[in-house]
Structure formats: structure tokens, C-alpha cells
GROMACS .gro file of C-alpha atoms in nm:
model
  309
    1MET     CA    1   3.828  -0.198   2.754
    2ASN     CA    2   4.000  -0.293   2.510
    3ILE     CA    3   3.881   0.012   2.265
    4LYS     CA    4   4.075   0.252   2.505
    5GLU     CA    5   4.369   0.203   2.294
    6GLN     CA    6   4.189   0.341   1.984
    7GLN     CA    7   4.196   0.725   1.946
    8LYS     CA    8   3.966   0.705   1.587
    9TYR     CA    9   3.733   0.758   1.895
   10PHE     CA   10   3.584   1.044   1.954
   11ILE     CA   11   3.601   0.938   2.361
   12ASN     CA   12   3.973   0.932   2.377
   13THR     CA   13   4.043   1.262   2.203
   14VAL     CA   14   3.866   1.451   2.531
   15SER     CA   15   3.978   1.423   2.903
   16PRO     CA   16   3.734   1.237   3.164
   17GLY     CA   17   3.590   1.558   3.242
   18PHE     CA   18   3.435   1.723   2.892
   19ARG     CA   19   3.328   1.333   2.837
   20VAL     CA   20   3.090   1.393   3.132
   21PHE     CA   21   3.020   1.785   2.985
   22ILE     CA   22   2.931   1.625   2.678
   23TRP     CA   23   2.680   1.364   2.850
   24LEU     CA   24   2.529   1.653   3.015
   25LEU     CA   25   2.500   1.985   2.751
   26ILE     CA   26   2.339   1.662   2.529
   27LEU     CA   27   2.052   1.568   2.777
   28PHE     CA   28   1.939   1.922   2.884
   29PHE     CA   29   2.055   1.947   2.490
   30GLY     CA   30   1.761   1.693   2.481
   31ILE     CA   31   1.504   1.765   2.807
   32GLY     CA   32   1.463   2.134   2.597
   33LEU     CA   33   1.469   1.913   2.210
   34GLY     CA   34   1.116   1.732   2.494
   35GLN     CA   35   0.940   2.008   2.557
   36VAL     CA   36   0.924   2.177   2.218
   37ALA     CA   37   0.833   1.827   2.095
   38SER     CA   38   0.536   1.796   2.275
   39LEU     CA   39   0.531   2.098   2.284
   40GLY     CA   40   0.416   2.053   1.829
   41VAL     CA   41   0.207   1.771   1.982
   42ILE     CA   42  -0.059   1.991   2.144
   43MET     CA   43   0.025   2.257   1.940
   44GLY     CA   44  -0.067   2.009   1.632
   45LEU     CA   45  -0.355   1.853   1.736
   46GLY     CA   46  -0.547   2.205   1.732
   47TYR     CA   47  -0.510   2.410   2.136
   48ASP     CA   48  -0.315   2.748   2.002
   49ILE     CA   49  -0.083   2.918   2.235
   50GLN     CA   50  -0.327   3.156   2.451
   51SER     CA   51  -0.443   2.830   2.579
   52LEU     CA   52  -0.141   2.670   2.651
   53THR     CA   53  -0.080   2.922   2.891
   54SER     CA   54  -0.398   2.949   3.119
   55PRO     CA   55  -0.375   2.777   3.463
   56GLU     CA   56  -0.730   2.540   3.322
   57PHE     CA   57  -0.516   2.396   3.012
   58ALA     CA   58  -0.610   2.082   3.049
   59PRO     CA   59  -0.604   1.834   2.745
   60ASP     CA   60  -0.734   1.489   2.708
   61LYS     CA   61  -0.602   1.196   2.755
   62THR     CA   62  -0.428   1.133   2.421
   63ALA     CA   63  -0.299   1.496   2.403
   64VAL     CA   64  -0.121   1.338   2.742
   65ARG     CA   65  -0.053   1.073   2.644
   66LEU     CA   66   0.151   1.219   2.257
   67MET     CA   67   0.286   1.448   2.504
   68ALA     CA   68   0.415   1.201   2.647
   69PHE     CA   69   0.563   0.944   2.405
   70ALA     CA   70   0.713   1.326   2.246
   71SER     CA   71   0.900   1.363   2.508
   72GLN     CA   72   1.103   1.103   2.559
   73VAL     CA   73   1.215   1.030   2.253
   74PHE     CA   74   1.346   1.381   2.230
   75SER     CA   75   1.442   1.423   2.593
   76PHE     CA   76   1.587   1.071   2.591
   77LEU     CA   77   1.624   0.797   2.294
   78ILE     CA   78   1.749   1.052   1.973
   79PRO     CA   79   1.989   1.195   2.189
   80ALA     CA   80   2.151   0.871   2.426
   81ILE     CA   81   2.194   0.733   2.005
   82PHE     CA   82   2.384   1.023   1.872
   83LEU     CA   83   2.509   1.095   2.198
   84GLY     CA   84   2.700   0.751   2.164
   85PHE     CA   85   2.744   0.693   1.803
   86VAL     CA   86   2.936   1.060   1.888
   87LEU     CA   87   3.106   0.859   2.071
   88PHE     CA   88   3.170   0.504   1.993
   89LYS     CA   89   3.100   0.558   1.608
   90ASP     CA   90   2.969   0.154   1.522
   91LYS     CA   91   3.096   0.070   1.792
   92TRP     CA   92   2.823   0.244   2.059
   93LYS     CA   93   2.580  -0.102   2.128
   94ALA     CA   94   2.851  -0.273   2.291
   95PHE     CA   95   2.957   0.081   2.466
   96THR     CA   96   2.594   0.072   2.605
   97GLY     CA   97   2.580  -0.281   2.721
   98LEU     CA   98   2.335  -0.358   2.363
   99LYS     CA   99   2.510  -0.638   2.236
  100THR     CA  100   2.832  -0.825   2.341
  101ASP     CA  101   3.174  -0.760   2.168
  102PRO     CA  102   3.551  -0.840   2.228
  103ASP     CA  103   3.720  -0.530   2.304
  104PHE     CA  104   3.372  -0.476   2.567
  105PRO     CA  105   3.452  -0.815   2.799
  106GLU     CA  106   3.289  -0.712   3.064
  107ASN     CA  107   2.931  -0.752   2.845
  108LYS     CA  108   2.761  -1.068   2.887
  109SER     CA  109   2.469  -1.267   2.650
  110LEU     CA  110   2.200  -1.217   2.775
  111ASP     CA  111   2.055  -1.517   2.885
  112ILE     CA  112   1.657  -1.685   3.055
  113ARG     CA  113   1.802  -1.672   3.351
  114ASN     CA  114   1.954  -1.306   3.429
  115ILE     CA  115   1.598  -1.222   3.251
  116GLY     CA  116   1.335  -1.468   3.530
  117LEU     CA  117   1.592  -1.328   3.827
  118ALA     CA  118   1.586  -0.897   3.679
  119ILE     CA  119   1.184  -0.926   3.659
  120LEU     CA  120   1.219  -1.164   4.023
  121ILE     CA  121   1.389  -0.931   4.181
  122THR     CA  122   1.169  -0.599   4.039
  123ILE     CA  123   0.850  -0.746   4.238
  124LEU     CA  124   1.058  -0.836   4.498
  125SER     CA  125   1.193  -0.459   4.540
  126TRP     CA  126   0.756  -0.288   4.568
  127PRO     CA  127   0.752  -0.335   4.935
  128LEU     CA  128   1.033  -0.182   4.974
  129THR     CA  129   0.990   0.071   4.724
  130GLN     CA  130   0.702   0.160   4.880
  131PHE     CA  131   0.788   0.144   5.249
  132LEU     CA  132   1.104   0.495   5.067
  133TYR     CA  133   0.795   0.647   4.902
  134LEU     CA  134   0.643   0.685   5.208
  135VAL     CA  135   0.959   0.725   5.422
  136ASN     CA  136   1.004   0.995   5.179
  137MET     CA  137   0.708   1.212   5.224
  138GLU     CA  138   0.765   1.248   5.575
  139ILE     CA  139   1.051   1.493   5.503
  140PRO     CA  140   0.917   1.842   5.394
  141MET     CA  141   0.870   1.975   5.081
  142PRO     CA  142   0.828   2.349   4.966
  143ASP     CA  143   0.504   2.411   4.849
  144ILE     CA  144   0.578   2.478   4.446
  145LEU     CA  145   0.760   2.192   4.412
  146VAL     CA  146   0.441   1.965   4.606
  147ASN     CA  147   0.176   2.219   4.358
  148MET     CA  148   0.470   1.982   4.055
  149GLU     CA  149   0.490   1.683   4.147
  150ASP     CA  150   0.020   1.772   4.244
  151SER     CA  151   0.005   1.918   3.852
  152THR     CA  152   0.187   1.573   3.785
  153ASN     CA  153  -0.001   1.343   3.914
  154GLY     CA  154  -0.323   1.457   3.773
  155LEU     CA  155  -0.119   1.394   3.440
  156ILE     CA  156   0.009   1.064   3.489
  157GLU     CA  157  -0.319   1.029   3.636
  158GLN     CA  158  -0.531   1.089   3.295
  159MET     CA  159  -0.305   0.925   3.070
  160LEU     CA  160  -0.369   0.580   3.335
  161GLN     CA  161  -0.760   0.607   3.211
  162ILE     CA  162  -0.770   0.312   3.040
  163ASN     CA  163  -1.031   0.098   2.873
  164SER     CA  164  -0.951  -0.119   2.670
  165ILE     CA  165  -0.700  -0.404   2.629
  166PRO     CA  166  -0.563  -0.219   2.348
  167GLU     CA  167  -0.573   0.077   2.462
  168LEU     CA  168  -0.396  -0.077   2.717
  169LEU     CA  169  -0.082  -0.219   2.539
  170PHE     CA  170  -0.081   0.153   2.350
  171VAL     CA  171  -0.048   0.304   2.756
  172LEU     CA  172   0.262  -0.026   2.813
  173VAL     CA  173   0.462   0.171   2.487
  174LEU     CA  174   0.404   0.472   2.587
  175MET     CA  175   0.527   0.410   3.007
  176ALA     CA  176   0.683   0.163   3.018
  177LEU     CA  177   0.875   0.107   2.681
  178THR     CA  178   0.984   0.397   2.547
  179PRO     CA  179   1.113   0.503   2.952
  180ALA     CA  180   1.250   0.195   2.971
  181ILE     CA  181   1.484   0.168   2.684
  182GLY     CA  182   1.521   0.541   2.626
  183GLU     CA  183   1.540   0.626   2.968
  184GLU     CA  184   1.792   0.347   3.008
  185LEU     CA  185   2.057   0.392   2.735
  186MET     CA  186   2.026   0.759   2.859
  187PHE     CA  187   2.144   0.709   3.237
  188ARG     CA  188   2.306   0.384   3.289
  189GLY     CA  189   2.381   0.253   2.890
  190LEU     CA  190   2.600   0.639   2.852
  191PHE     CA  191   2.693   0.800   3.148
  192GLN     CA  192   2.728   0.462   3.413
  193ARG     CA  193   2.953   0.351   3.143
  194ILE     CA  194   3.163   0.659   3.123
  195LEU     CA  195   3.152   0.742   3.402
  196ARG     CA  196   3.312   0.358   3.448
  197TYR     CA  197   3.572   0.448   3.187
  198ASN     CA  198   3.702   0.763   3.327
  199GLY     CA  199   3.789   0.481   3.603
  200LEU     CA  200   3.493   0.557   3.841
  201ASN     CA  201   3.480   0.233   4.116
  202VAL     CA  202   3.182   0.105   4.028
  203HIS     CA  203   2.994   0.131   4.309
  204LEU     CA  204   3.039   0.552   4.299
  205ALA     CA  205   2.951   0.498   3.908
  206VAL     CA  206   2.627   0.315   3.970
  207ILE     CA  207   2.500   0.549   4.250
  208VAL     CA  208   2.618   0.881   4.054
  209SER     CA  209   2.392   0.794   3.766
  210ALA     CA  210   2.159   0.687   4.037
  211LEU     CA  211   2.111   1.011   4.205
  212ILE     CA  212   2.086   1.270   3.830
  213PHE     CA  213   1.851   0.988   3.685
  214SER     CA  214   1.576   1.017   4.019
  215THR     CA  215   1.730   1.464   4.019
  216ILE     CA  216   1.655   1.508   3.643
  217HIS     CA  217   1.237   1.363   3.687
  218MET     CA  218   1.222   1.662   3.966
  219GLN     CA  219   0.999   1.442   4.132
  220PHE     CA  220   1.113   1.539   4.461
  221GLN     CA  221   0.888   1.325   4.687
  222GLY     CA  222   0.960   1.071   4.463
  223PHE     CA  223   1.319   1.068   4.503
  224MET     CA  224   1.370   0.783   4.736
  225PRO     CA  225   1.220   0.554   4.553
  226ARG     CA  226   1.339   0.659   4.248
  227PHE     CA  227   1.675   0.625   4.328
  228PHE     CA  228   1.656   0.334   4.458
  229LEU     CA  229   1.492   0.187   4.166
  230GLY     CA  230   1.881   0.340   3.942
  231LEU     CA  231   2.094   0.123   4.195
  232LEU     CA  232   1.949  -0.204   4.130
  233LEU     CA  233   1.910  -0.083   3.782
  234GLY     CA  234   2.270  -0.042   3.705
  235TYR     CA  235   2.392  -0.325   3.944
  236PHE     CA  236   2.168  -0.519   3.663
  237LEU     CA  237   2.399  -0.380   3.478
  238ALA     CA  238   2.654  -0.370   3.679
  239PHE     CA  239   2.659  -0.739   3.740
  240GLY     CA  240   2.474  -0.880   3.429
  241GLY     CA  241   2.641  -0.745   3.196
  242SER     CA  242   2.399  -0.664   2.972
  243LEU     CA  243   2.179  -0.346   2.940
  244TRP     CA  244   1.898  -0.510   2.815
  245ILE     CA  245   1.816  -0.663   3.146
  246ALA     CA  246   1.763  -0.323   3.265
  247ILE     CA  247   1.555  -0.210   3.005
  248ILE     CA  248   1.356  -0.544   3.105
  249ALA     CA  249   1.367  -0.450   3.461
  250HIS     CA  250   1.282  -0.111   3.431
  251PHE     CA  251   0.983  -0.195   3.209
  252ILE     CA  252   0.847  -0.500   3.433
  253PHE     CA  253   0.879  -0.116   3.706
  254ASN     CA  254   0.686   0.034   3.507
  255GLY     CA  255   0.432  -0.150   3.310
  256SER     CA  256   0.359  -0.353   3.594
  257GLN     CA  257   0.159  -0.078   3.744
  258VAL     CA  258   0.005  -0.005   3.487
  259VAL     CA  259  -0.170  -0.313   3.389
  260LEU     CA  260  -0.230  -0.295   3.807
  261THR     CA  261  -0.420   0.042   3.760
  262TYR     CA  262  -0.653  -0.140   3.425
  263PHE     CA  263  -0.727  -0.483   3.613
  264ALA     CA  264  -0.761  -0.315   3.961
  265GLU     CA  265  -0.936  -0.013   3.881
  266ASP     CA  266  -1.257  -0.148   4.038
  267LYS     CA  267  -1.071  -0.318   4.341
  268MET     CA  268  -0.774   0.023   4.422
  269ASP     CA  269  -0.655   0.309   4.321
  270LEU     CA  270  -0.296   0.247   4.270
  271THR     CA  271  -0.289   0.630   4.122
  272ALA     CA  272  -0.348   0.746   4.473
  273SER     CA  273  -0.065   0.811   4.712
  274PRO     CA  274   0.012   0.508   5.025
  275GLN     CA  275  -0.017   0.582   5.315
  276TRP     CA  276   0.136   0.456   5.673
  277GLU     CA  277  -0.166   0.277   5.749
  278ASP     CA  278  -0.206   0.061   5.415
  279PHE     CA  279   0.114  -0.002   5.505
  280ASN     CA  280   0.150  -0.456   5.600
  281PHE     CA  281   0.487  -0.429   5.720
  282VAL     CA  282   0.438  -0.782   5.735
  283VAL     CA  283   0.490  -0.844   5.407
  284PHE     CA  284   0.738  -0.529   5.387
  285ALA     CA  285   0.934  -0.749   5.619
  286VAL     CA  286   0.904  -1.082   5.422
  287GLY     CA  287   0.922  -0.945   5.016
  288THR     CA  288   1.266  -0.782   5.223
  289ILE     CA  289   1.399  -1.082   5.255
  290LEU     CA  290   1.354  -1.183   4.926
  291PHE     CA  291   1.449  -0.921   4.796
  292GLY     CA  292   1.786  -0.990   4.916
  293LEU     CA  293   1.762  -1.372   4.924
  294ALA     CA  294   1.745  -1.240   4.534
  295SER     CA  295   1.965  -1.013   4.478
  296TYR     CA  296   2.251  -1.221   4.630
  297TYR     CA  297   2.180  -1.489   4.421
  298PHE     CA  298   2.208  -1.301   4.142
  299TRP     CA  299   2.495  -1.114   4.227
  300ASN     CA  300   2.636  -1.429   4.362
  301GLN     CA  301   2.584  -1.576   3.923
  302ASN     CA  302   2.759  -1.271   3.764
  303ARG     CA  303   2.990  -1.134   3.978
  304VAL     CA  304   3.297  -0.988   3.828
  305GLU     CA  305   3.640  -0.913   3.984
  306THR     CA  306   3.549  -0.452   4.053
  307ASP     CA  307   3.864  -0.403   3.880
  308GLN     CA  308   3.705  -0.547   3.547
  309LEU     CA  309   3.344  -0.462   3.515
   0.00000   0.00000   0.00000
């Protein structure tokens, strides 16, 4: 990155360790801000403080959706844009991979081939993702973590109670588009790129960012599949050269579940946890082979020397 030679950017005035510290500081500040924003939303809808602390507290689905939206925007989207601007000023979009720039030769223009491949790879990853979830479920978890996830899953089920196409589009914005943009900016566009800027090997940068991405969701029964998703999205950025590829793939991964829940609700319970007896090993084997072939093709079409990434 030629930008390293220009000391006018804040990222070049601090040590590599402090860059990571700043990112962590903004991340946790944003999460706290998101909690405050969610609290403000629920109180603005007429719920009082006493009801919020009650074990029987059960907001309606509109309140839950607006709380989730506020949490995403204030936890990830706004903090990521703020930090990007602080670190790189006018170059923050280029640094995160949102646009091409002569100072960032690893950035590539978004093309239809990479978009199509990313969507195909994301869809083909579903059988492997389900397998990882089932394996993850076999790992014993403390009751407190299980109860937390049961509560979170209950809220997700509530948000997925969709009764019309306009409501479906609204939920897609809340549960797919907003997280795709905010989380990709924060974890891949900023954190993964900061690690690379610090000189970390591309694979280690992808792995570390995926670990933090999965951990920060605090849903450990789904840690392995979310970590796998983080790896996938990280390599889309690393080899595809555009954060938009990761954003689109993230949107497809989340959005497809929302769409399937709406159109197949009378045929299957997509909000329920998968079980081994329902797992199709033939679909898993075929899907995983096709996933591997499509991933190799994506890498082969976009490969560059690691030290140029």
C-alpha cells in the first residue's frame, strides 16, 4: 500500500498494536452505544424501565425489529464509518475495500463474475454450515449460555413472523442488508485490513477476524458455522479485492433464510435447530464437493501473490 508512505493519515502515526487497540475500543464502545440505542427505541415505544427489567418482558415484533436495527446501526455501521474516517480521512472507502484507488493496488473493481461466484459459493456452503452447526451443538455449554441463546433465538423467531411481501422487504433490510453492511465494514473492511496493514499474513488476518466476528455475537452454539462464514467472507475480500463481494455474500446468507422462512413456513420450521436425524449426508457430500470446486475456481480466477494483498 503506497499510502503507508504518507504520514498525514492517523493510522501511520500510531504503532500496529495501538491500531488494533483503537479498533477494539471503538467496537466495544459501539456495542454499548447500540445497547443504549435499543433501550431508547423500546422506551420511545412506550415501555417503561420497570417492564424492561421484568422476566416476563415480551415486546411485540415491531419493537424487537426496531431494537435490532438500532443495535446494528449504532454498534457497527456508524462506529465503522467513524473509525475509518479517523484512520484514513478521505481514503477510508479505499482502505476498507469499498472502492478502487491507485494507492491500494490490491483493490479490484466489482465485476459480475465475482458477484455470481460469491453467491454460488455462499449457497453451496449451506450443507457444510449445517453440518458444523450440528457438530457445534454436541459441545457441552454452560446453562447460562444456553439460556442466553434460547432467549436470542426466541427474539429471532419473533422477528421472522412475516405476513406480507412489504413486511418481508422490511425484514430483509433489518436482518440482512443492515448487518451485511455494518458487520462487513467493521470486521473485514477495518479489522482484517488493519491486520494486513500491520503486516500479518493474509490467512492469519482472515482467521483472526473470523474468530472475533463469531465470538462477538455471543451465540456459542453457532460459533463454528459463524466462524466458517467469517472465513468465507474474509477470503472474498482478500482474493476478490472488494468489500462489496463480502457484503453481497453476507446479505445472501442472511436474506435467504428470511425469504425461505416466509415462503416455506407452512412446509418446514426453519427457525428450529437442525437435528442429526434430518441431516442428509448425500446432499452434504455433493454440496461440499461443489462448494470446494467453486471456491477453487474463485481463488484461481482472482489469485495474486500473497505479499501483494
